[in-house]
Amino acid sequence: MSLSSVAYVPVNGDIVVMKFGGTSVAAADDIRRAAGRIVAARENGRQVVAVLSARGKTTDDLLNMAHEVSDHPLAREMDMLLSTGERISCALCAMAIHDMGHSAISLTGSQAGIVTDSSHTKARILDVRADRIRDALGDDRIVLVAGFQGVSGDSRDITTLGRGGSDTTAVAIAAALGADVCEIYTDVRGVFSADPRLVPDARLLHVVSFEEMLEMAASGAKVLQLRSVEYARNHEIPIHCRSSFEDGPGTLVVSEKETMERPSVTAVTHADEARVTLTGVRDEPGVAAQIFGALAGANVNVDMIIQNEPVSADQKADLSFTVDPGDLHAATEALDRLEICERLETDERIGKVSIVGAGMRSHPGVAAKVFQTLGDSGINIEMISTSPIKISCVIAAGEVPAAVRALHQAFELGDGAIRREEPTGEEHRPAVRPDEDEDEGRGGA
Ligand code: ADP
Ligand code: ASP
Ligand code: MG
């Protein structure tokens, strides 16, 4: 601990952590807009820590650069490369804030004390040693922290936290500083009943429970990174998700007890996945453990799993599971080494559509309605998985938009539906930035 941190006088409720996503800092005007919001919070008497993402599509561009020079870029070097995007945003924003008459300092994740494990490109935060942030706040400075990155406590190498990881940086810093709330500024007006880019009449949700948001994030609603929601729930940090580009109520993500009674379904989500199918798997104890142990060892998160028992004793089993498309290569490499099946096949891109709702527990018949709706739309279901508050179906990738819209309509989640949330009107206008192409890649890229 540094001397100045010993002298630190605790500050608490006055601290706000504001995170700005990639679209929110893309162009020079966007950086100045974010700087303006940060300065306004400071001038309202709050101490401000702002976490920034890489500008626009910077992270995608950096990934492409790596693949231009290497077929399988080293993960350590990839993190060195990817972490630069967020640093650029922070340095530029600090300059803009200076011009607005305030003192600001930009810090890398490592300088800000974000300590992680060593799993490059998807590291987990182990500790936030925030004394340098506190010192700077104590010196009346605005602190800008590069999101999405940290430093491995073991190897001292730079790590990154997985796509969308700046959300998690922000929540972790909010928890470490005891901030009242973590504000996530993005390119939509909050969390909606479906991706507003796919469903124009999607409804802004004013309050979502951590539990629902976890399921939504896990099933593809990338407006908040899954780990940020886990972290917020574990540390009881409310998240306020709102637009960078306009004022409005946004969405509060809070604990279940603070949310109201729910109808059966809150939102429809969708995601791209990849599928691995193993045929001719030995049918004996311990085989599944070997397969999924190898995948865990390769740091691959498995989503849905289906195993078919052999019909007769002398036959072998089939097993399918889905993973993030980015993990497909690591998954097949790990399984090839095991030599545990007769054939291994992959689908590089399949779709998944899910419905999520805390009220589902007490409303029977929701699953039947999902299957009926997809069936009526001529969409074939290839795999199904459920949790008490979620039903997910794997379908062909090309059928995802139609499936999302059909489910959103069948469960009456849209603008015309009866609402359970209090305010109506203004906030139900189309949700995306008017100047954006719906099919374009967006912030955080
Ligand atoms: P940022 O760069 O600000 O982190 P992201 O691109 O990661 O922003 O997340 C915001 C995007 O999440 C939106 O532009 C929207 O298309 C998408 N999204 C997907 N599902 C939802 C949802 N249910 N509610 C709001 N946004 C959603
Ligand atoms: N820039 C990173 C990404 O594109 C992290 C983030 O935006 O949260 O995933
Ligand atoms: Mg994001």
Tab-separated table of C-alpha atoms and ligand atoms in Angstrom:
chain	number	residue	atom	x	y	z
A	1	MET	CA	0.000	0.000	0.000
A	2	SER	CA	1.371	3.435	-0.904
A	3	LEU	CA	1.871	6.166	1.697
A	4	SER	CA	-0.825	8.304	0.196
A	5	SER	CA	-3.327	5.500	0.368
A	6	VAL	CA	-2.678	5.190	4.108
A	7	ALA	CA	-3.577	8.865	4.409
A	8	TYR	CA	-6.659	8.335	2.272
A	9	VAL	CA	-9.872	9.640	3.800
A	10	PRO	CA	-12.684	7.273	2.835
A	11	VAL	CA	-15.161	8.620	0.355
A	12	ASN	CA	-18.223	6.628	-0.510
A	13	GLY	CA	-21.678	7.566	-1.716
A	14	ASP	CA	-20.235	10.504	-3.628
A	15	ILE	CA	-18.432	8.299	-6.094
A	16	VAL	CA	-19.982	7.455	-9.404
A	17	VAL	CA	-18.516	5.040	-11.937
A	18	MET	CA	-19.550	5.877	-15.510
A	19	LYS	CA	-18.740	3.459	-18.329
A	20	PHE	CA	-18.869	4.494	-21.991
A	21	GLY	CA	-19.019	1.828	-24.707
A	22	GLY	CA	-17.294	1.842	-28.081
A	23	THR	CA	-19.957	3.758	-30.029
A	24	SER	CA	-20.091	6.326	-27.239
A	25	VAL	CA	-16.414	7.284	-27.791
A	26	ALA	CA	-16.113	6.535	-31.515
A	27	ALA	CA	-15.560	9.967	-33.061
A	28	ALA	CA	-13.996	13.113	-31.617
A	29	ASP	CA	-17.447	14.585	-30.968
A	30	ASP	CA	-18.454	11.430	-29.118
A	31	ILE	CA	-15.396	11.689	-26.875
A	32	ARG	CA	-16.243	15.310	-26.155
A	33	ARG	CA	-19.862	14.319	-25.424
A	34	ALA	CA	-18.704	11.651	-22.967
A	35	ALA	CA	-16.259	14.146	-21.430
A	36	GLY	CA	-19.150	16.607	-21.063
A	37	ARG	CA	-21.232	14.035	-19.165
A	38	ILE	CA	-18.287	13.203	-16.927
A	39	VAL	CA	-17.598	16.876	-16.189
A	40	ALA	CA	-21.298	17.513	-15.489
A	41	ALA	CA	-21.301	14.723	-12.880
A	42	ARG	CA	-18.152	16.226	-11.310
A	43	GLU	CA	-19.708	19.678	-11.257
A	44	ASN	CA	-22.715	18.125	-9.482
A	45	GLY	CA	-20.351	17.344	-6.637
A	46	ARG	CA	-19.636	13.699	-7.431
A	47	GLN	CA	-16.246	12.107	-7.654
A	48	VAL	CA	-16.031	10.449	-11.030
A	49	VAL	CA	-14.269	7.365	-12.276
A	50	ALA	CA	-14.997	6.773	-15.961
A	51	VAL	CA	-14.267	3.466	-17.656
A	52	LEU	CA	-13.944	3.664	-21.424
A	53	SER	CA	-14.078	1.094	-24.217
A	54	ALA	CA	-12.053	1.135	-27.407
A	55	ARG	CA	-13.338	3.548	-30.039
A	56	GLY	CA	-15.883	2.245	-32.558
A	57	LYS	CA	-14.603	-0.921	-34.208
A	58	THR	CA	-11.044	-0.619	-32.891
A	59	THR	CA	-11.033	-4.003	-31.143
A	60	ASP	CA	-12.258	-5.751	-34.306
A	61	ASP	CA	-9.593	-3.923	-36.327
A	62	LEU	CA	-6.889	-5.008	-33.900
A	63	LEU	CA	-8.115	-8.617	-34.057
A	64	ASN	CA	-7.975	-8.478	-37.853
A	65	MET	CA	-4.447	-7.084	-37.744
A	66	ALA	CA	-3.352	-10.026	-35.599
A	67	HIS	CA	-4.891	-12.515	-38.029
A	68	GLU	CA	-3.189	-10.797	-40.949
A	69	VAL	CA	0.198	-11.707	-39.531
A	70	SER	CA	-0.544	-15.015	-37.808
A	71	ASP	CA	-2.947	-17.952	-38.203
A	72	HIS	CA	-3.047	-18.575	-34.472
A	73	PRO	CA	-1.867	-15.430	-32.706
A	74	LEU	CA	-0.274	-16.001	-29.319
A	75	ALA	CA	-2.800	-15.182	-26.619
A	76	ARG	CA	-0.306	-13.173	-24.565
A	77	GLU	CA	0.585	-10.963	-27.492
A	78	MET	CA	-3.071	-10.667	-28.472
A	79	ASP	CA	-3.763	-9.128	-25.071
A	80	MET	CA	-0.861	-6.701	-25.451
A	81	LEU	CA	-2.404	-5.639	-28.739
A	82	LEU	CA	-6.101	-5.519	-27.752
A	83	SER	CA	-5.469	-3.569	-24.558
A	84	THR	CA	-4.200	-0.596	-26.561
A	85	GLY	CA	-7.679	0.302	-27.884
A	86	GLU	CA	-9.057	1.305	-24.494
A	87	ARG	CA	-5.902	3.249	-23.608
A	88	ILE	CA	-6.349	5.460	-26.669
A	89	SER	CA	-9.914	6.348	-25.622
A	90	CYS	CA	-8.869	7.231	-22.078
A	91	ALA	CA	-5.924	9.432	-23.046
A	92	LEU	CA	-8.059	11.342	-25.554
A	93	CYS	CA	-10.911	11.786	-23.102
A	94	ALA	CA	-8.496	13.074	-20.431
A	95	MET	CA	-7.313	15.698	-22.926
A	96	ALA	CA	-10.901	16.741	-23.689
A	97	ILE	CA	-11.689	17.009	-19.968
A	98	HIS	CA	-8.632	19.225	-19.423
A	99	ASP	CA	-9.924	21.556	-22.070
A	100	MET	CA	-13.190	21.776	-20.122
A	101	GLY	CA	-11.273	23.101	-17.138
A	102	HIS	CA	-11.020	19.961	-15.012
A	103	SER	CA	-8.101	17.826	-13.995
A	104	ALA	CA	-8.140	14.250	-15.244
A	105	ILE	CA	-5.733	11.319	-15.348
A	106	SER	CA	-5.953	8.243	-17.541
A	107	LEU	CA	-4.823	4.848	-16.223
A	108	THR	CA	-4.361	1.469	-17.864
A	109	GLY	CA	-6.175	-1.436	-16.217
A	110	SER	CA	-2.911	-2.484	-14.662
A	111	GLN	CA	-2.207	0.999	-13.269
A	112	ALA	CA	-5.748	1.081	-11.917
A	113	GLY	CA	-5.044	-2.102	-9.937
A	114	ILE	CA	-7.200	-4.591	-11.872
A	115	VAL	CA	-5.578	-7.900	-10.972
A	116	THR	CA	-6.707	-10.963	-12.923
A	117	ASP	CA	-5.918	-14.613	-13.409
A	118	SER	CA	-3.684	-15.594	-16.326
A	119	SER	CA	-6.279	-16.809	-18.851
A	120	HIS	CA	-5.391	-14.530	-21.723
A	121	THR	CA	-8.275	-13.056	-23.775
A	122	LYS	CA	-10.844	-14.103	-21.178
A	123	ALA	CA	-9.241	-13.363	-17.835
A	124	ARG	CA	-11.242	-13.097	-14.619
A	125	ILE	CA	-10.793	-10.272	-12.163
A	126	LEU	CA	-9.378	-11.542	-8.876
A	127	ASP	CA	-8.806	-8.263	-7.061
A	128	VAL	CA	-9.102	-4.519	-7.531
A	129	ARG	CA	-6.293	-2.691	-5.741
A	130	ALA	CA	-7.836	0.708	-6.134
A	131	ASP	CA	-5.478	2.846	-4.053
A	132	ARG	CA	-4.108	4.685	-7.073
A	133	ILE	CA	-7.666	5.558	-8.151
A	134	ARG	CA	-8.467	6.719	-4.620
A	135	ASP	CA	-5.322	8.836	-4.482
A	136	ALA	CA	-6.231	10.570	-7.725
A	137	LEU	CA	-9.817	11.157	-6.552
A	138	GLY	CA	-8.397	12.527	-3.304
A	139	ASP	CA	-6.331	14.971	-5.407
A	140	ASP	CA	-9.590	16.170	-6.976
A	141	ARG	CA	-8.970	14.530	-10.301
A	142	ILE	CA	-11.346	12.744	-12.594
A	143	VAL	CA	-10.016	9.234	-13.206
A	144	LEU	CA	-10.276	7.512	-16.575
A	145	VAL	CA	-9.661	3.790	-16.533
A	146	ALA	CA	-9.031	1.706	-19.636
A	147	GLY	CA	-11.736	-0.969	-19.626
A	148	PHE	CA	-11.495	-4.632	-20.625
A	149	GLN	CA	-7.991	-5.232	-19.252
A	150	GLY	CA	-5.921	-6.026	-16.217
A	151	VAL	CA	-2.666	-7.585	-15.193
A	152	SER	CA	-2.095	-11.184	-14.199
A	153	GLY	CA	-1.161	-11.457	-10.530
A	154	ASP	CA	1.035	-14.469	-11.358
A	155	SER	CA	2.786	-13.674	-14.616
A	156	ARG	CA	2.512	-9.853	-14.472
A	157	ASP	CA	1.440	-9.970	-18.115
A	158	ILE	CA	-1.330	-7.786	-19.500
A	159	THR	CA	-4.638	-9.623	-19.794
A	160	THR	CA	-8.032	-8.820	-21.337
A	161	LEU	CA	-11.435	-9.777	-19.987
A	162	GLY	CA	-13.306	-11.086	-23.039
A	163	ARG	CA	-15.511	-9.188	-25.512
A	164	GLY	CA	-17.649	-6.595	-23.790
A	165	GLY	CA	-15.331	-6.717	-20.768
A	166	SER	CA	-15.340	-2.973	-20.058
A	167	ASP	CA	-18.723	-3.443	-18.378
A	168	THR	CA	-17.056	-5.785	-15.908
A	169	THR	CA	-14.173	-3.381	-15.295
A	170	ALA	CA	-16.711	-0.687	-14.425
A	171	VAL	CA	-18.719	-2.838	-12.033
A	172	ALA	CA	-15.570	-4.172	-10.351
A	173	ILE	CA	-14.278	-0.652	-9.764
A	174	ALA	CA	-17.678	0.465	-8.486
A	175	ALA	CA	-17.634	-2.419	-6.004
A	176	ALA	CA	-14.055	-1.713	-4.896
A	177	LEU	CA	-14.789	1.978	-4.304
A	178	GLY	CA	-18.161	1.373	-2.642
A	179	ALA	CA	-19.925	3.456	-5.294
A	180	ASP	CA	-23.709	3.700	-5.047
A	181	VAL	CA	-24.273	2.810	-8.662
A	182	CYS	CA	-22.454	1.828	-11.821
A	183	GLU	CA	-23.722	3.789	-14.811
A	184	ILE	CA	-23.333	2.075	-18.190
A	185	TYR	CA	-23.694	4.523	-21.076
A	186	THR	CA	-24.345	2.840	-24.401
A	187	ASP	CA	-25.902	3.277	-27.840
A	188	VAL	CA	-29.443	2.238	-26.891
A	189	ARG	CA	-31.715	3.705	-24.225
A	190	GLY	CA	-31.372	0.799	-21.836
A	191	VAL	CA	-32.307	-2.864	-21.704
A	192	PHE	CA	-35.200	-3.767	-23.988
A	193	SER	CA	-37.648	-6.663	-24.298
A	194	ALA	CA	-35.585	-7.757	-27.351
A	195	ASP	CA	-32.642	-6.360	-29.290
A	196	PRO	CA	-34.144	-3.099	-30.596
A	197	ARG	CA	-32.121	-3.479	-33.778
A	198	LEU	CA	-34.046	-6.637	-34.608
A	199	VAL	CA	-37.436	-5.788	-33.119
A	200	PRO	CA	-38.402	-2.154	-33.756
A	201	ASP	CA	-41.272	-2.173	-31.245
A	202	ALA	CA	-39.168	-3.655	-28.437
A	203	ARG	CA	-40.058	-2.083	-25.110
A	204	LEU	CA	-37.663	-0.359	-22.739
A	205	LEU	CA	-37.605	-2.197	-19.415
A	206	HIS	CA	-37.331	0.192	-16.497
A	207	VAL	CA	-36.332	-2.373	-13.912
A	208	VAL	CA	-34.775	-5.787	-14.447
A	209	SER	CA	-33.667	-8.156	-11.686
A	210	PHE	CA	-30.083	-9.423	-11.581
A	211	GLU	CA	-31.465	-12.909	-12.046
A	212	GLU	CA	-33.266	-12.018	-15.278
A	213	MET	CA	-30.379	-9.919	-16.543
A	214	LEU	CA	-28.009	-12.828	-15.932
A	215	GLU	CA	-30.150	-15.085	-18.086
A	216	MET	CA	-30.559	-12.372	-20.724
A	217	ALA	CA	-26.825	-11.669	-20.891
A	218	ALA	CA	-26.018	-15.391	-20.912
A	219	SER	CA	-28.387	-15.934	-23.822
A	220	GLY	CA	-27.130	-13.112	-26.011
A	221	ALA	CA	-28.375	-9.686	-24.855
A	222	LYS	CA	-24.910	-8.213	-25.132
A	223	VAL	CA	-25.977	-4.809	-23.832
A	224	LEU	CA	-24.315	-5.936	-20.568
A	225	GLN	CA	-21.501	-8.451	-20.421
A	226	LEU	CA	-22.532	-11.546	-18.447
A	227	ARG	CA	-19.654	-11.267	-16.005
A	228	SER	CA	-20.501	-7.673	-15.178
A	229	VAL	CA	-23.972	-8.780	-14.115
A	230	GLU	CA	-22.560	-11.645	-12.037
A	231	TYR	CA	-20.140	-9.255	-10.386
A	232	ALA	CA	-22.871	-6.679	-9.720
A	233	ARG	CA	-25.153	-9.286	-8.206
A	234	ASN	CA	-22.415	-10.726	-6.017
A	235	HIS	CA	-21.419	-7.283	-4.736
A	236	GLU	CA	-24.931	-5.803	-4.765
A	237	ILE	CA	-24.012	-2.920	-7.062
A	238	PRO	CA	-27.043	-1.572	-8.926
A	239	ILE	CA	-26.397	-1.021	-12.632
A	240	HIS	CA	-28.027	1.898	-14.388
A	241	CYS	CA	-27.928	1.294	-18.137
A	242	ARG	CA	-28.694	4.331	-20.277
A	243	SER	CA	-28.038	6.157	-23.513
A	244	SER	CA	-24.930	8.247	-24.127
A	245	PHE	CA	-26.733	10.210	-26.765
A	246	GLU	CA	-29.928	11.315	-25.076
A	247	ASP	CA	-31.333	11.736	-21.599
A	248	GLY	CA	-33.936	9.294	-20.374
A	249	PRO	CA	-34.770	6.954	-17.523
A	250	GLY	CA	-32.772	3.986	-18.803
A	251	THR	CA	-32.911	0.622	-17.042
A	252	LEU	CA	-32.049	-0.213	-13.464
A	253	VAL	CA	-30.672	-3.689	-12.845
A	254	VAL	CA	-31.226	-4.453	-9.178
A	255	SER	CA	-31.888	-7.325	-6.805
A	256	GLU	CA	-35.105	-9.325	-7.132
A	257	LYS	CA	-36.689	-7.879	-4.000
A	258	GLU	CA	-36.649	-4.408	-5.548
A	259	THR	CA	-38.417	-5.442	-8.735
A	260	MET	CA	-42.152	-5.689	-9.214
A	261	GLU	CA	-44.298	-8.715	-9.877
A	262	ARG	CA	-43.527	-10.091	-13.286
A	263	PRO	CA	-45.633	-11.362	-16.135
A	264	SER	CA	-44.542	-14.724	-17.473
A	265	VAL	CA	-41.941	-13.468	-19.969
A	266	THR	CA	-39.765	-10.357	-19.838
A	267	ALA	CA	-37.591	-10.559	-22.935
A	268	VAL	CA	-36.575	-12.517	-26.008
A	269	THR	CA	-32.846	-12.854	-26.663
A	270	HIS	CA	-30.746	-14.364	-29.415
A	271	ALA	CA	-27.159	-15.400	-29.993
A	272	ASP	CA	-24.832	-17.017	-32.499
A	273	GLU	CA	-23.365	-20.288	-31.352
A	274	ALA	CA	-21.332	-23.134	-32.796
A	275	ARG	CA	-22.100	-26.815	-32.327
A	276	VAL	CA	-19.871	-29.822	-31.884
A	277	THR	CA	-21.322	-33.299	-32.398
A	278	LEU	CA	-19.437	-36.393	-31.291
A	279	THR	CA	-20.691	-39.717	-32.623
A	280	GLY	CA	-19.558	-43.149	-31.539
A	281	VAL	CA	-18.653	-42.098	-28.013
A	282	ARG	CA	-17.793	-44.955	-25.643
A	283	ASP	CA	-20.749	-45.535	-23.304
A	284	GLU	CA	-19.026	-45.953	-19.942
A	285	PRO	CA	-18.658	-44.023	-16.674
A	286	GLY	CA	-16.255	-41.107	-16.711
A	287	VAL	CA	-16.359	-40.357	-20.435
A	288	ALA	CA	-18.444	-37.174	-20.111
A	289	ALA	CA	-16.103	-36.024	-17.355
A	290	GLN	CA	-13.130	-36.518	-19.658
A	291	ILE	CA	-14.767	-34.614	-22.500
A	292	PHE	CA	-15.915	-31.651	-20.448
A	293	GLY	CA	-12.781	-31.706	-18.318
A	294	ALA	CA	-10.720	-31.301	-21.496
A	295	LEU	CA	-12.940	-28.426	-22.615
A	296	ALA	CA	-12.661	-26.715	-19.240
A	297	GLY	CA	-8.894	-27.185	-19.417
A	298	ALA	CA	-8.938	-25.371	-22.755
A	299	ASN	CA	-10.983	-22.568	-21.113
A	300	VAL	CA	-14.010	-23.276	-23.304
A	301	ASN	CA	-17.436	-22.426	-21.877
A	302	VAL	CA	-20.000	-24.991	-22.907
A	303	ASP	CA	-23.610	-23.898	-23.228
A	304	MET	CA	-26.161	-26.591	-24.153
A	305	ILE	CA	-25.375	-30.303	-23.930
A	306	ILE	CA	-27.405	-33.198	-25.323
A	307	GLN	CA	-26.387	-36.825	-24.984
A	308	ASN	CA	-28.285	-39.692	-26.565
A	309	GLU	CA	-27.986	-43.019	-24.798
A	310	PRO	CA	-27.300	-45.959	-27.156
A	311	VAL	CA	-30.389	-48.021	-27.894
A	312	SER	CA	-28.638	-51.319	-27.257
A	313	ALA	CA	-25.829	-52.253	-24.909
A	314	ASP	CA	-23.211	-52.861	-27.613
A	315	GLN	CA	-23.760	-49.490	-29.331
A	316	LYS	CA	-22.064	-46.199	-28.698
A	317	ALA	CA	-23.488	-42.843	-27.621
A	318	ASP	CA	-23.845	-39.526	-29.474
A	319	LEU	CA	-23.208	-36.216	-27.804
A	320	SER	CA	-23.725	-32.642	-29.006
A	321	PHE	CA	-22.899	-29.394	-27.290
A	322	THR	CA	-22.780	-25.722	-28.194
A	323	VAL	CA	-20.042	-23.153	-27.587
A	324	ASP	CA	-19.292	-19.562	-28.466
A	325	PRO	CA	-18.148	-19.545	-32.112
A	326	GLY	CA	-14.851	-17.993	-30.985
A	327	ASP	CA	-14.158	-21.080	-28.875
A	328	LEU	CA	-14.806	-23.654	-31.597
A	329	HIS	CA	-11.183	-24.039	-32.612
A	330	ALA	CA	-9.995	-24.508	-29.010
A	331	ALA	CA	-12.816	-26.998	-28.384
A	332	THR	CA	-12.046	-29.225	-31.375
A	333	GLU	CA	-8.309	-29.094	-30.662
A	334	ALA	CA	-8.880	-30.244	-27.074
A	335	LEU	CA	-11.191	-33.092	-28.181
A	336	ASP	CA	-8.965	-34.254	-31.048
A	337	ARG	CA	-6.256	-34.900	-28.489
A	338	LEU	CA	-8.629	-37.063	-26.404
A	339	GLU	CA	-9.465	-39.516	-29.213
A	340	ILE	CA	-12.728	-40.361	-27.477
A	341	CYS	CA	-15.204	-40.699	-30.338
A	342	GLU	CA	-15.426	-42.158	-33.838
A	343	ARG	CA	-16.422	-38.881	-35.501
A	344	LEU	CA	-16.345	-35.229	-34.598
A	345	GLU	CA	-18.458	-32.820	-36.638
A	346	THR	CA	-18.921	-29.096	-36.272
A	347	ASP	CA	-21.518	-26.507	-37.284
A	348	GLU	CA	-19.659	-23.232	-37.324
A	349	ARG	CA	-22.752	-21.117	-36.996
A	350	ILE	CA	-26.104	-21.979	-35.545
A	351	GLY	CA	-28.641	-19.705	-33.902
A	352	LYS	CA	-30.150	-19.706	-30.466
A	353	VAL	CA	-33.302	-17.961	-29.404
A	354	SER	CA	-34.428	-17.731	-25.774
A	355	ILE	CA	-37.214	-16.309	-23.702
A	356	VAL	CA	-36.436	-15.073	-20.205
A	357	GLY	CA	-38.714	-14.097	-17.349
A	358	ALA	CA	-38.718	-14.421	-13.573
A	359	GLY	CA	-42.492	-14.896	-13.722
A	360	MET	CA	-42.111	-18.036	-15.821
A	361	ARG	CA	-41.762	-20.141	-12.693
A	362	SER	CA	-45.394	-19.615	-11.767
A	363	HIS	CA	-46.878	-19.633	-15.293
A	364	PRO	CA	-47.298	-23.134	-16.737
A	365	GLY	CA	-47.546	-23.583	-20.488
A	366	VAL	CA	-44.802	-21.151	-21.470
A	367	ALA	CA	-42.639	-23.841	-23.078
A	368	ALA	CA	-45.605	-25.205	-25.057
A	369	LYS	CA	-46.302	-21.704	-26.368
A	370	VAL	CA	-42.673	-21.237	-27.438
A	371	PHE	CA	-42.668	-24.505	-29.381
A	372	GLN	CA	-46.073	-23.780	-30.903
A	373	THR	CA	-44.981	-20.315	-32.019
A	374	LEU	CA	-41.802	-21.598	-33.651
A	375	GLY	CA	-43.703	-24.483	-35.224
A	376	ASP	CA	-46.351	-22.137	-36.639
A	377	SER	CA	-43.538	-20.076	-38.164
A	378	GLY	CA	-42.113	-23.177	-39.846
A	379	ILE	CA	-38.942	-23.056	-37.724
A	380	ASN	CA	-37.364	-26.363	-36.783
A	381	ILE	CA	-36.027	-26.727	-33.225
A	382	GLU	CA	-32.737	-28.631	-33.085
A	383	MET	CA	-31.892	-28.489	-29.377
A	384	ILE	CA	-33.730	-27.264	-26.262
A	385	SER	CA	-32.534	-26.284	-22.812
A	386	THR	CA	-34.384	-24.760	-19.892
A	387	SER	CA	-33.743	-23.129	-16.533
A	388	PRO	CA	-36.490	-22.069	-14.103
A	389	ILE	CA	-36.625	-18.661	-15.800
A	390	LYS	CA	-35.408	-19.344	-19.350
A	391	ILE	CA	-36.222	-21.537	-22.353
A	392	SER	CA	-33.659	-21.691	-25.160
A	393	CYS	CA	-33.964	-23.315	-28.574
A	394	VAL	CA	-31.188	-23.912	-31.077
A	395	ILE	CA	-32.393	-23.217	-34.617
A	396	ALA	CA	-30.823	-22.475	-38.004
A	397	ALA	CA	-28.857	-19.210	-37.887
A	398	GLY	CA	-30.823	-17.678	-40.756
A	399	GLU	CA	-34.125	-18.170	-38.926
A	400	VAL	CA	-33.150	-16.216	-35.823
A	401	PRO	CA	-34.647	-12.825	-36.796
A	402	ALA	CA	-38.024	-14.391	-37.683
A	403	ALA	CA	-38.011	-16.476	-34.492
A	404	VAL	CA	-37.241	-13.483	-32.278
A	405	ARG	CA	-39.996	-11.401	-33.836
A	406	ALA	CA	-42.544	-14.226	-33.673
A	407	LEU	CA	-41.852	-14.919	-29.983
A	408	HIS	CA	-41.820	-11.228	-29.106
A	409	GLN	CA	-45.250	-10.903	-30.670
A	410	ALA	CA	-46.671	-14.143	-29.287
A	411	PHE	CA	-45.802	-13.126	-25.725
A	412	GLU	CA	-47.084	-9.579	-26.330
A	413	LEU	CA	-43.859	-7.956	-25.282
A	414	GLY	CA	-44.001	-5.082	-27.748
A	415	ASP	CA	-45.007	-1.503	-27.606
A	416	GLY	CA	-48.670	-2.260	-28.118
A	417	ALA	CA	-48.723	-4.761	-25.253
A	418	ILE	CA	-50.195	-4.132	-21.808
A	419	ARG	CA	-47.388	-2.788	-19.671
A	420	ARG	CA	-46.486	-3.504	-16.151
A	421	GLU	CA	-44.049	-0.630	-15.906
A	422	GLU	CA	-45.185	2.756	-14.787
A	423	PRO	CA	-44.138	5.442	-17.314
A	424	THR	CA	-45.477	5.314	-20.858
A	425	GLY	CA	-44.919	7.477	-23.921
A	426	GLU	CA	-41.569	9.088	-24.717
A	427	GLU	CA	-39.419	6.161	-23.779
A	428	HIS	CA	-41.141	3.783	-26.195
A	429	ARG	CA	-39.894	5.421	-29.337
A	430	PRO	CA	-37.559	3.425	-31.620
A	431	ALA	CA	-34.522	2.720	-29.602
A	432	VAL	CA	-31.443	2.914	-31.737
A	433	ARG	CA	-29.404	5.897	-32.820
A	434	PRO	CA	-31.123	7.274	-35.885
A	435	ASP	CA	-27.914	7.624	-37.884
A	436	GLU	CA	-26.886	4.001	-37.491
A	437	ASP	CA	-27.218	1.172	-39.927
A	438	GLU	CA	-28.987	-1.664	-38.143
A	439	ASP	CA	-26.782	-4.302	-39.670
A	440	GLU	CA	-23.514	-2.592	-38.915
A	441	GLY	CA	-21.266	-3.875	-36.160
A	442	ARG	CA	-21.456	-1.535	-33.232
A	443	GLY	CA	-19.850	-0.225	-30.129
A	444	GLY	CA	-17.300	-2.049	-28.196
A	445	ALA	CA	-15.845	-3.326	-31.385
B	1	ADP	P1	-21.284	-0.841	-25.896
B	1	ADP	O1	-20.323	-0.657	-27.005
B	1	ADP	O2	-21.874	0.443	-25.417
B	1	ADP	O3	-20.759	-1.702	-24.802
B	1	ADP	P2	-22.754	-3.086	-26.994
B	1	ADP	O4	-22.741	-3.123	-28.478
B	1	ADP	O5	-21.845	-3.995	-26.267
B	1	ADP	O6	-22.551	-1.568	-26.542
B	1	ADP	O7	-24.227	-3.344	-26.436
B	1	ADP	C1	-25.297	-2.539	-26.887
B	1	ADP	C2	-26.052	-3.299	-27.974
B	1	ADP	O8	-26.687	-4.429	-27.382
B	1	ADP	C3	-27.179	-2.520	-28.577
B	1	ADP	O9	-26.738	-1.715	-29.634
B	1	ADP	C4	-28.179	-3.595	-28.998
B	1	ADP	O10	-28.161	-3.851	-30.382
B	1	ADP	C5	-27.665	-4.852	-28.297
B	1	ADP	N1	-28.734	-5.558	-27.580
B	1	ADP	C6	-28.988	-6.882	-27.694
B	1	ADP	N2	-30.021	-7.214	-26.953
B	1	ADP	C7	-30.465	-6.101	-26.326
B	1	ADP	C8	-31.515	-5.815	-25.413
B	1	ADP	N3	-32.334	-6.763	-24.985
B	1	ADP	N4	-31.662	-4.534	-24.982
B	1	ADP	C9	-30.828	-3.572	-25.410
B	1	ADP	N5	-29.816	-3.775	-26.269
B	1	ADP	C10	-29.624	-5.028	-26.736
B	2	ASP	N1	-13.398	-3.174	-26.647
B	2	ASP	C1	-13.774	-4.443	-26.083
B	2	ASP	C2	-14.703	-5.166	-27.042
B	2	ASP	O1	-14.949	-4.692	-28.125
B	2	ASP	C3	-14.339	-4.339	-24.709
B	2	ASP	C4	-15.616	-3.564	-24.574
B	2	ASP	O2	-15.975	-2.811	-25.478
B	2	ASP	O3	-16.278	-3.687	-23.541
B	2	ASP	O4	-15.180	-6.214	-26.733
B	3	MG	MG	-20.632	-3.766	-24.588
